[in-house]
mmCIF file of C-alpha atoms in Angstrom:
data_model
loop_
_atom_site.group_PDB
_atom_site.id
_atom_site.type_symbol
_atom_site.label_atom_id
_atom_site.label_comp_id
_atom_site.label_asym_id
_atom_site.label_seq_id
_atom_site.Cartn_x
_atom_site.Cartn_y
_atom_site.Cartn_z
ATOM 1 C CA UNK A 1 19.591 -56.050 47.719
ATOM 2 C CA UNK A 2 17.176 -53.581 45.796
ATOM 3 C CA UNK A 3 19.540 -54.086 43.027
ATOM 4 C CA UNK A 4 19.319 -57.922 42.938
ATOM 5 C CA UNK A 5 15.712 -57.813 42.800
ATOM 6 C CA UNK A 6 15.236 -55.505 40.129
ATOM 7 C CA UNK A 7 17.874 -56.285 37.756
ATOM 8 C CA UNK A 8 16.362 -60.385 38.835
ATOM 9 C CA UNK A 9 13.102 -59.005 37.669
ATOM 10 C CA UNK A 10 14.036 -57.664 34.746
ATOM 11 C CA UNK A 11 16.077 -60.885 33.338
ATOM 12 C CA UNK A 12 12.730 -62.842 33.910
ATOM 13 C CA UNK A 13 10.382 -60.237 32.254
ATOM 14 C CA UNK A 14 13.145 -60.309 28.850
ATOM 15 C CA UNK A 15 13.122 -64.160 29.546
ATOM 16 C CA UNK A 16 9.382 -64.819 28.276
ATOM 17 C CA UNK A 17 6.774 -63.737 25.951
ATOM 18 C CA UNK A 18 3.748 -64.082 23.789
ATOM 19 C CA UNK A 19 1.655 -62.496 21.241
ATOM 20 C CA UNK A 20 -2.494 -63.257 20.825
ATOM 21 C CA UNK A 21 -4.835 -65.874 23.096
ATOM 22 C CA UNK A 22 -3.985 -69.942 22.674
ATOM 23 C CA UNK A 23 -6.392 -71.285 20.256
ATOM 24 C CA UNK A 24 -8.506 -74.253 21.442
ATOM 25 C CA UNK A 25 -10.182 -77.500 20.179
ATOM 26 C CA UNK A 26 -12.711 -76.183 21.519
ATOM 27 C CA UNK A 27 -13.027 -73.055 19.572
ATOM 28 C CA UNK A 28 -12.202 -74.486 16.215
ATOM 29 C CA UNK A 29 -14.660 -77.839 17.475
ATOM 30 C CA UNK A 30 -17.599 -74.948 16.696
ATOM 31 C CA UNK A 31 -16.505 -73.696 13.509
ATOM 32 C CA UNK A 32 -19.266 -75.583 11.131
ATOM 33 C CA UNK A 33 -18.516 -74.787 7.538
ATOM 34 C CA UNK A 34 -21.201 -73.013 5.369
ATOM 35 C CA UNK A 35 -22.664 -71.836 8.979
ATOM 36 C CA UNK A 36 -20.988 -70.008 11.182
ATOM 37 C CA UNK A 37 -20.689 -66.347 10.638
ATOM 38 C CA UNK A 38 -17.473 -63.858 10.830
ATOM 39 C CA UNK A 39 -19.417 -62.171 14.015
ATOM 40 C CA UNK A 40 -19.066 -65.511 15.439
ATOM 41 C CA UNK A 41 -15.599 -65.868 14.786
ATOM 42 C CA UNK A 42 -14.941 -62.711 16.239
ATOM 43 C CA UNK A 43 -16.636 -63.233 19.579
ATOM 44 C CA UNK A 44 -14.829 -66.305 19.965
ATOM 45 C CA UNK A 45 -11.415 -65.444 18.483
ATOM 46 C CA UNK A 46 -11.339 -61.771 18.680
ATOM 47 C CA UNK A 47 -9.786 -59.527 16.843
ATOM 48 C CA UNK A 48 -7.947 -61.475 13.749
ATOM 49 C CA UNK A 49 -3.947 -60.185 13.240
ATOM 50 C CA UNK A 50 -4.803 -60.850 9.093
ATOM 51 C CA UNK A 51 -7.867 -59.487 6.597
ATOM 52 C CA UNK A 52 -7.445 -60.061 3.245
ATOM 53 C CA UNK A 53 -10.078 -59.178 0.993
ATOM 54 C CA UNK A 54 -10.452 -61.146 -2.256
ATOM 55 C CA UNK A 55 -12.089 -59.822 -6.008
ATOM 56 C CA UNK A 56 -14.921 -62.397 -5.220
ATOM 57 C CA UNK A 57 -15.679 -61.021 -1.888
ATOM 58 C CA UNK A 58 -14.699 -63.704 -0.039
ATOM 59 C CA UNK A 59 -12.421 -62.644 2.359
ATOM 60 C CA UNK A 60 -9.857 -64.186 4.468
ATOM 61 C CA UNK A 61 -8.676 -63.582 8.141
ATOM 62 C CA UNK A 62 -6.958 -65.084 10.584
ATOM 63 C CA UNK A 63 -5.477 -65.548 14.164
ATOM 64 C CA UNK A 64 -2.457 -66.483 15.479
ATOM 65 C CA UNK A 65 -0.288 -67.530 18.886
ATOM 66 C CA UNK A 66 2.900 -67.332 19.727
ATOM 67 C CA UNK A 67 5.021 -68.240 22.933
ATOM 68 C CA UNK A 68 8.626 -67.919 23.716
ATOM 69 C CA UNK A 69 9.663 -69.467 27.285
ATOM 70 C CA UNK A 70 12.301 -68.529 29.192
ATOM 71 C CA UNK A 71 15.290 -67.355 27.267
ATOM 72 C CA UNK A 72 14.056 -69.238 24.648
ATOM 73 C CA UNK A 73 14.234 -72.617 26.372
ATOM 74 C CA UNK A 74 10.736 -73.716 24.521
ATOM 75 C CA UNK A 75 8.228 -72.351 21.501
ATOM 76 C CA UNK A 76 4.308 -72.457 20.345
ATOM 77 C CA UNK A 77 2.888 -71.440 17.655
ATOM 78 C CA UNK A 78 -0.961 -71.559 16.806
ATOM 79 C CA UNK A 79 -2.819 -70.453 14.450
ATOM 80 C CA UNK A 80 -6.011 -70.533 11.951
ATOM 81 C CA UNK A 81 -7.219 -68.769 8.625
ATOM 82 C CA UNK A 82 -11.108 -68.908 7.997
ATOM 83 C CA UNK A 83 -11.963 -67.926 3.851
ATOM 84 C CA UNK A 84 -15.403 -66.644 4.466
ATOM 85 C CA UNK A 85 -18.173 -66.603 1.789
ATOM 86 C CA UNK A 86 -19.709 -62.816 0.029
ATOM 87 C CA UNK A 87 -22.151 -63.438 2.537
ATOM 88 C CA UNK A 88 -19.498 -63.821 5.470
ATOM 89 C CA UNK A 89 -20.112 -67.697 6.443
ATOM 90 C CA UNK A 90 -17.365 -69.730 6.448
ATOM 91 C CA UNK A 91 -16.275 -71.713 3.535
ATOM 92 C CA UNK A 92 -13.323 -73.441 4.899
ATOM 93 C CA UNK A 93 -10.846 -73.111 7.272
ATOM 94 C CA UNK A 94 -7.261 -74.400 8.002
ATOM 95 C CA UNK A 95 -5.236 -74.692 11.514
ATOM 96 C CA UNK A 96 -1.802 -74.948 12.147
ATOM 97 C CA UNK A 97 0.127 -75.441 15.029
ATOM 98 C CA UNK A 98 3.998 -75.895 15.763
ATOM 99 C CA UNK A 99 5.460 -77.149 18.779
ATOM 100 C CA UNK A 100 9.017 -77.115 20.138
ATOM 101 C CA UNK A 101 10.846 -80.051 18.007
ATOM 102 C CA UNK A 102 13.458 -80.530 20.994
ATOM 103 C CA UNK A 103 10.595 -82.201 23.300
#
């Protein structure tokens, strides 16, 4: 019975996974171009998975989501990319976010 219950466990914990926090409306409803600062974005984002660095000084960074269900069975992706000012405001930013086509 041990058995059952482990190997069980173990086809449910390979079965599912994600990467990074779900971005919400919410979060990218307070992003106010020419305003808000990168220590803003990071207290409400966290730490970005991209930093790119431009010859300008702008800079660009970004965070993303990602969910796998069940063996695969259903998908998310989220994610957005700030360009930030010299002066680290934002100057624009774009979101993405992809959803499983089969639903």
């Amino acid at each position: 019975m041990r058995r059952i219950l482990i190997a069980a466990a173990l086809v449910v914990a390979a079965g599912c996974a994600s990467h990074g926090q779900p971005i919400t409306q919410a979060q990218i409803d307070q992003i106010e171009e020419g305003k808000t600062t990168k220590q803003e974005l990071l207290a409400s984002f966290g730490k970005p998975v991209v930093i790119s660095r431009n010859s300008d000084g702008s800079e660009i960074i970004g965070w993303a989501y990602a969910k796998v269900g069940f063996a695969g069975s259903s998908y998310q992706n989220q994610s957005i990319t700030v360009t930030l000012d010299p002066q680290g405001k934002v100057l624009r930013y774009t979101t993405s976010e992809v959803g499983d086509p089969r639903r």
